[in-house]
PDB file of C-alpha atoms in Angstrom:
ATOM      1  CA  MET V  26      21.451   7.173   5.279  1.00  0.00           C
ATOM      2  CA  GLU V  27      19.653   7.820   2.024  1.00  0.00           C
ATOM      3  CA  PRO V  28      15.855   7.770   1.996  1.00  0.00           C
ATOM      4  CA  LYS V  29      14.428   4.641   0.375  1.00  0.00           C
ATOM      5  CA  ARG V  30      11.105   3.987  -1.279  1.00  0.00           C
ATOM      6  CA  THR V  31       8.980   0.912  -1.128  1.00  0.00           C
ATOM      7  CA  ASP V  32       9.082  -1.378  -4.158  1.00  0.00           C
ATOM      8  CA  PRO V  33       7.864   0.289  -7.380  1.00  0.00           C
ATOM      9  CA  LEU V  34       5.327  -2.511  -7.831  1.00  0.00           C
ATOM     10  CA  SER V  35       3.647  -1.498  -4.572  1.00  0.00           C
ATOM     11  CA  PHE V  36       1.554   1.115  -6.356  1.00  0.00           C
ATOM     12  CA  ALA V  37       0.375  -1.554  -8.799  1.00  0.00           C
ATOM     13  CA  VAL V  38      -0.588  -3.774  -5.851  1.00  0.00           C
ATOM     14  CA  ARG V  39      -2.570  -0.926  -4.272  1.00  0.00           C
ATOM     15  CA  GLY V  40      -4.257  -0.181  -7.593  1.00  0.00           C
ATOM     16  CA  LEU V  41      -5.143  -3.836  -8.194  1.00  0.00           C
ATOM     17  CA  THR V  42      -6.477  -4.168  -4.653  1.00  0.00           C
ATOM     18  CA  ALA V  43      -8.741  -1.168  -5.228  1.00  0.00           C
ATOM     19  CA  LEU V  44      -9.781  -2.656  -8.577  1.00  0.00           C
ATOM     20  CA  ILE V  45     -10.766  -5.921  -6.890  1.00  0.00           C
ATOM     21  CA  GLN V  46     -12.822  -3.971  -4.341  1.00  0.00           C
ATOM     22  CA  LEU V  47     -14.596  -2.200  -7.212  1.00  0.00           C
ATOM     23  CA  ALA V  48     -15.429  -5.433  -9.037  1.00  0.00           C
ATOM     24  CA  ILE V  49     -18.701  -6.163  -7.212  1.00  0.00           C
ATOM     25  CA  PRO V  50     -20.205  -2.649  -7.492  1.00  0.00           C
ATOM     26  CA  VAL V  51     -19.226  -2.494 -11.180  1.00  0.00           C
ATOM     27  CA  ALA V  52     -20.729  -5.945 -11.816  1.00  0.00           C
ATOM     28  CA  ILE V  53     -23.978  -4.863 -10.127  1.00  0.00           C
ATOM     29  CA  ALA V  54     -24.095  -1.706 -12.241  1.00  0.00           C
ATOM     30  CA  LEU V  55     -23.479  -3.690 -15.447  1.00  0.00           C
ATOM     31  CA  VAL V  56     -26.183  -6.233 -14.601  1.00  0.00           C
ATOM     32  CA  THR V  57     -28.612  -3.401 -13.849  1.00  0.00           C
ATOM     33  CA  VAL V  58     -27.872  -1.695 -17.171  1.00  0.00           C
ATOM     34  CA  PHE V  59     -28.302  -4.945 -19.121  1.00  0.00           C
ATOM     35  CA  ASN V  60     -31.489  -5.929 -17.257  1.00  0.00           C
ATOM     36  CA  GLU V  61     -33.084  -2.583 -18.021  1.00  0.00           C
ATOM     37  CA  GLY V  62     -32.238  -3.117 -21.668  1.00  0.00           C
ATOM     38  CA  LYS V  63     -30.710   0.347 -21.911  1.00  0.00           C
ATOM     39  CA  LEU V  64     -27.377  -0.308 -23.522  1.00  0.00           C
ATOM     40  CA  THR V  65     -26.953   3.443 -23.903  1.00  0.00           C
ATOM     41  CA  GLY V  66     -26.314   3.363 -20.156  1.00  0.00           C
ATOM     42  CA  LEU V  67     -22.995   1.756 -21.029  1.00  0.00           C
ATOM     43  CA  LEU V  68     -21.998   4.988 -22.757  1.00  0.00           C
ATOM     44  CA  PHE V  69     -22.102   6.632 -19.342  1.00  0.00           C
ATOM     45  CA  LEU V  70     -21.029   3.711 -17.176  1.00  0.00           C
ATOM     46  CA  VAL V  71     -17.855   2.671 -19.015  1.00  0.00           C
ATOM     47  CA  PRO V  72     -16.150   6.109 -18.933  1.00  0.00           C
ATOM     48  CA  ILE V  73     -17.035   6.511 -15.253  1.00  0.00           C
ATOM     49  CA  VAL V  74     -15.613   3.088 -14.388  1.00  0.00           C
ATOM     50  CA  LEU V  75     -12.449   3.783 -16.399  1.00  0.00           C
ATOM     51  CA  ALA V  76     -12.037   7.172 -14.703  1.00  0.00           C
ATOM     52  CA  VAL V  77     -12.410   5.611 -11.247  1.00  0.00           C
ATOM     53  CA  ILE V  78      -9.899   2.870 -12.075  1.00  0.00           C
ATOM     54  CA  GLY V  79      -7.444   5.386 -13.516  1.00  0.00           C
ATOM     55  CA  GLY V  80      -7.938   7.625 -10.489  1.00  0.00           C
ATOM     56  CA  ASN V  81      -7.192   4.744  -8.125  1.00  0.00           C
ATOM     57  CA  PHE V  82      -3.945   3.930  -9.916  1.00  0.00           C
ATOM     58  CA  LEU V  83      -2.969   7.620  -9.998  1.00  0.00           C
ATOM     59  CA  VAL V  84      -3.559   8.039  -6.253  1.00  0.00           C
ATOM     60  CA  ALA V  85      -1.643   4.816  -5.550  1.00  0.00           C
ATOM     61  CA  TYR V  86       1.271   6.073  -7.675  1.00  0.00           C
ATOM     62  CA  LEU V  87       1.332   9.468  -5.929  1.00  0.00           C
ATOM     63  CA  GLN V  88       1.257   7.767  -2.520  1.00  0.00           C
ATOM     64  CA  TRP V  89       4.199   5.601  -3.550  1.00  0.00           C
ATOM     65  CA  LEU V  90       6.087   8.589  -4.930  1.00  0.00           C
ATOM     66  CA  ARG V  91       5.628  10.625  -1.735  1.00  0.00           C
ATOM     67  CA  PHE V  92       6.463   7.814   0.724  1.00  0.00           C
ATOM     68  CA  ASN V  93      10.010   7.142   1.896  1.00  0.00           C
ATOM     69  CA  TYR V  94      11.753   5.616   4.865  1.00  0.00           C
ATOM     70  CA  VAL V  95      15.201   5.828   6.419  1.00  0.00           C
ATOM     71  CA  THR V  96      16.913   3.269   8.628  1.00  0.00           C
ATOM     72  CA  GLY V  97      19.012   5.529  10.828  1.00  0.00           C
ATOM     73  CA  GLU V  98      21.533   4.841  13.570  1.00  0.00           C
ATOM     74  CA  ASN V  99      18.926   4.847  16.345  1.00  0.00           C
ATOM     75  CA  ASP V 100      15.542   4.757  14.642  1.00  0.00           C
ATOM     76  CA  ILE V 101      13.422   4.156  11.584  1.00  0.00           C
ATOM     77  CA  ARG V 102      11.870   7.282  10.068  1.00  0.00           C
ATOM     78  CA  VAL V 103       8.964   7.419   7.644  1.00  0.00           C
ATOM     79  CA  GLU V 104       7.756  10.413   5.646  1.00  0.00           C
ATOM     80  CA  SER V 105       4.467  10.189   3.786  1.00  0.00           C
ATOM     81  CA  GLY V 106       1.594  12.219   2.436  1.00  0.00           C
ATOM     82  CA  VAL V 107       0.544  13.418  -0.985  1.00  0.00           C
ATOM     83  CA  ILE V 108      -0.911  16.796  -0.017  1.00  0.00           C
ATOM     84  CA  SER V 109       0.426  17.343   3.491  1.00  0.00           C
ATOM     85  CA  ARG V 110       3.575  15.627   4.681  1.00  0.00           C
ATOM     86  CA  ALA V 111       3.713  13.610   7.884  1.00  0.00           C
ATOM     87  CA  ALA V 112       6.865  12.264   9.500  1.00  0.00           C
ATOM     88  CA  ARG V 113       7.093   9.502  12.084  1.00  0.00           C
ATOM     89  CA  SER V 114      10.063   8.046  13.846  1.00  0.00           C
ATOM     90  CA  VAL V 115      10.382   4.958  16.032  1.00  0.00           C
ATOM     91  CA  PRO V 116      13.548   4.244  18.025  1.00  0.00           C
ATOM     92  CA  TYR V 117      14.846   0.692  17.617  1.00  0.00           C
ATOM     93  CA  GLU V 118      14.616   0.061  21.378  1.00  0.00           C
ATOM     94  CA  ARG V 119      10.830   0.591  21.266  1.00  0.00           C
ATOM     95  CA  ILE V 120      10.304  -1.964  18.496  1.00  0.00           C
ATOM     96  CA  GLN V 121       9.238  -5.269  20.051  1.00  0.00           C
ATOM     97  CA  ASP V 122       8.710  -7.248  16.866  1.00  0.00           C
ATOM     98  CA  VAL V 123       8.965  -6.970  13.106  1.00  0.00           C
ATOM     99  CA  SER V 124       6.472  -9.038  11.147  1.00  0.00           C
ATOM    100  CA  LEU V 125       6.251  -9.709   7.430  1.00  0.00           C
ATOM    101  CA  GLU V 126       2.747 -10.186   6.057  1.00  0.00           C
ATOM    102  CA  GLN V 127       1.868 -11.453   2.594  1.00  0.00           C
ATOM    103  CA  LYS V 128      -1.698 -11.043   1.464  1.00  0.00           C
ATOM    104  CA  LEU V 129      -2.899 -12.540  -1.822  1.00  0.00           C
ATOM    105  CA  VAL V 130      -2.234  -9.723  -4.306  1.00  0.00           C
ATOM    106  CA  PRO V 131       1.181  -8.695  -2.918  1.00  0.00           C
ATOM    107  CA  ARG V 132       2.201 -12.366  -2.832  1.00  0.00           C
ATOM    108  CA  LEU V 133       1.620 -12.592  -6.594  1.00  0.00           C
ATOM    109  CA  PHE V 134       4.316  -9.925  -7.005  1.00  0.00           C
ATOM    110  CA  GLY V 135       6.678 -11.357  -4.358  1.00  0.00           C
ATOM    111  CA  LEU V 136       6.047  -8.441  -2.004  1.00  0.00           C
ATOM    112  CA  VAL V 137       5.528  -8.262   1.759  1.00  0.00           C
ATOM    113  CA  GLU V 138       4.162  -5.691   4.159  1.00  0.00           C
ATOM    114  CA  VAL V 139       6.626  -4.981   6.972  1.00  0.00           C
ATOM    115  CA  ARG V 140       5.027  -4.107  10.330  1.00  0.00           C
ATOM    116  CA  PHE V 141       6.980  -2.702  13.240  1.00  0.00           C
ATOM    117  CA  GLU V 142       5.160  -3.508  16.468  1.00  0.00           C
ATOM    118  CA  THR V 143       5.925  -1.361  19.495  1.00  0.00           C
ATOM    119  CA  GLY V 144       3.370  -2.589  22.000  1.00  0.00           C
ATOM    120  CA  ALA V 145       1.875   0.908  22.194  1.00  0.00           C
ATOM    121  CA  GLY V 146      -1.749  -0.043  22.688  1.00  0.00           C
ATOM    122  CA  GLY V 147      -1.444  -3.121  20.477  1.00  0.00           C
ATOM    123  CA  LYS V 148      -1.189  -0.922  17.405  1.00  0.00           C
ATOM    124  CA  ASP V 149       1.547  -1.020  14.766  1.00  0.00           C
ATOM    125  CA  GLU V 150       3.687   2.062  15.016  1.00  0.00           C
ATOM    126  CA  LEU V 151       5.017   1.807  11.464  1.00  0.00           C
ATOM    127  CA  LYS V 152       4.054  -0.125   8.368  1.00  0.00           C
ATOM    128  CA  LEU V 153       5.939  -0.379   5.061  1.00  0.00           C
ATOM    129  CA  ALA V 154       3.756  -1.607   2.217  1.00  0.00           C
ATOM    130  CA  TYR V 155       5.252  -3.169   0.100  1.00  0.00           C
ATOM    131  CA  LEU V 156       8.846  -4.386  -0.098  1.00  0.00           C
ATOM    132  CA  ARG V 157      10.467  -7.353  -1.798  1.00  0.00           C
ATOM    133  CA  GLU V 158      10.542 -10.303   0.569  1.00  0.00           C
ATOM    134  CA  ALA V 159      14.364 -10.301   0.740  1.00  0.00           C
ATOM    135  CA  GLU V 160      14.380  -6.576   1.594  1.00  0.00           C
ATOM    136  CA  GLY V 161      11.797  -7.174   4.316  1.00  0.00           C
ATOM    137  CA  GLU V 162      13.940  -9.950   5.799  1.00  0.00           C
ATOM    138  CA  LYS V 163      17.013  -7.682   5.739  1.00  0.00           C
ATOM    139  CA  LEU V 164      15.058  -4.962   7.519  1.00  0.00           C
ATOM    140  CA  ARG V 165      13.772  -7.408  10.139  1.00  0.00           C
ATOM    141  CA  GLN V 166      17.330  -8.658  10.753  1.00  0.00           C
ATOM    142  CA  LEU V 167      18.652  -5.089  11.024  1.00  0.00           C
ATOM    143  CA  VAL V 168      16.093  -4.198  13.697  1.00  0.00           C
ATOM    144  CA  ARG V 169      16.669  -7.421  15.656  1.00  0.00           C
ATOM    145  CA  GLU V 170      20.436  -6.807  15.701  1.00  0.00           C
ATOM    146  CA  ARG V 171      19.966  -3.390  17.255  1.00  0.00           C
TER     147      ARG V 171
END
């Protein structure tokens, strides 16, 4: 089988999620700059904030670019890693459940996170973030049939 990637919008979801997490620290910094009355602080703050936001989107894009999965005859294989590559494989017989999760930001884009639960210490063995909902359902059905 050919390696597949997660949905191209998944890097945008990761970037937006990071942006939301940055909102409070950035708001605090802006309030501090305005309260001190030093608007020249904006000359330093704005480029830093833009660089951090751009960096988050770049990292999210590289993670998406370097992540792929294969649904093989006997297992699901995932390769990931921007700097160093890691490969994981889970045989279908070890997968106890496949769940589709939709948090707020991915839901806005019609995406789901697919989790393959193996029962190995209550931890998910594999996670695919993010696929279109229909693709996630197809993957869940494929695993359940095997």
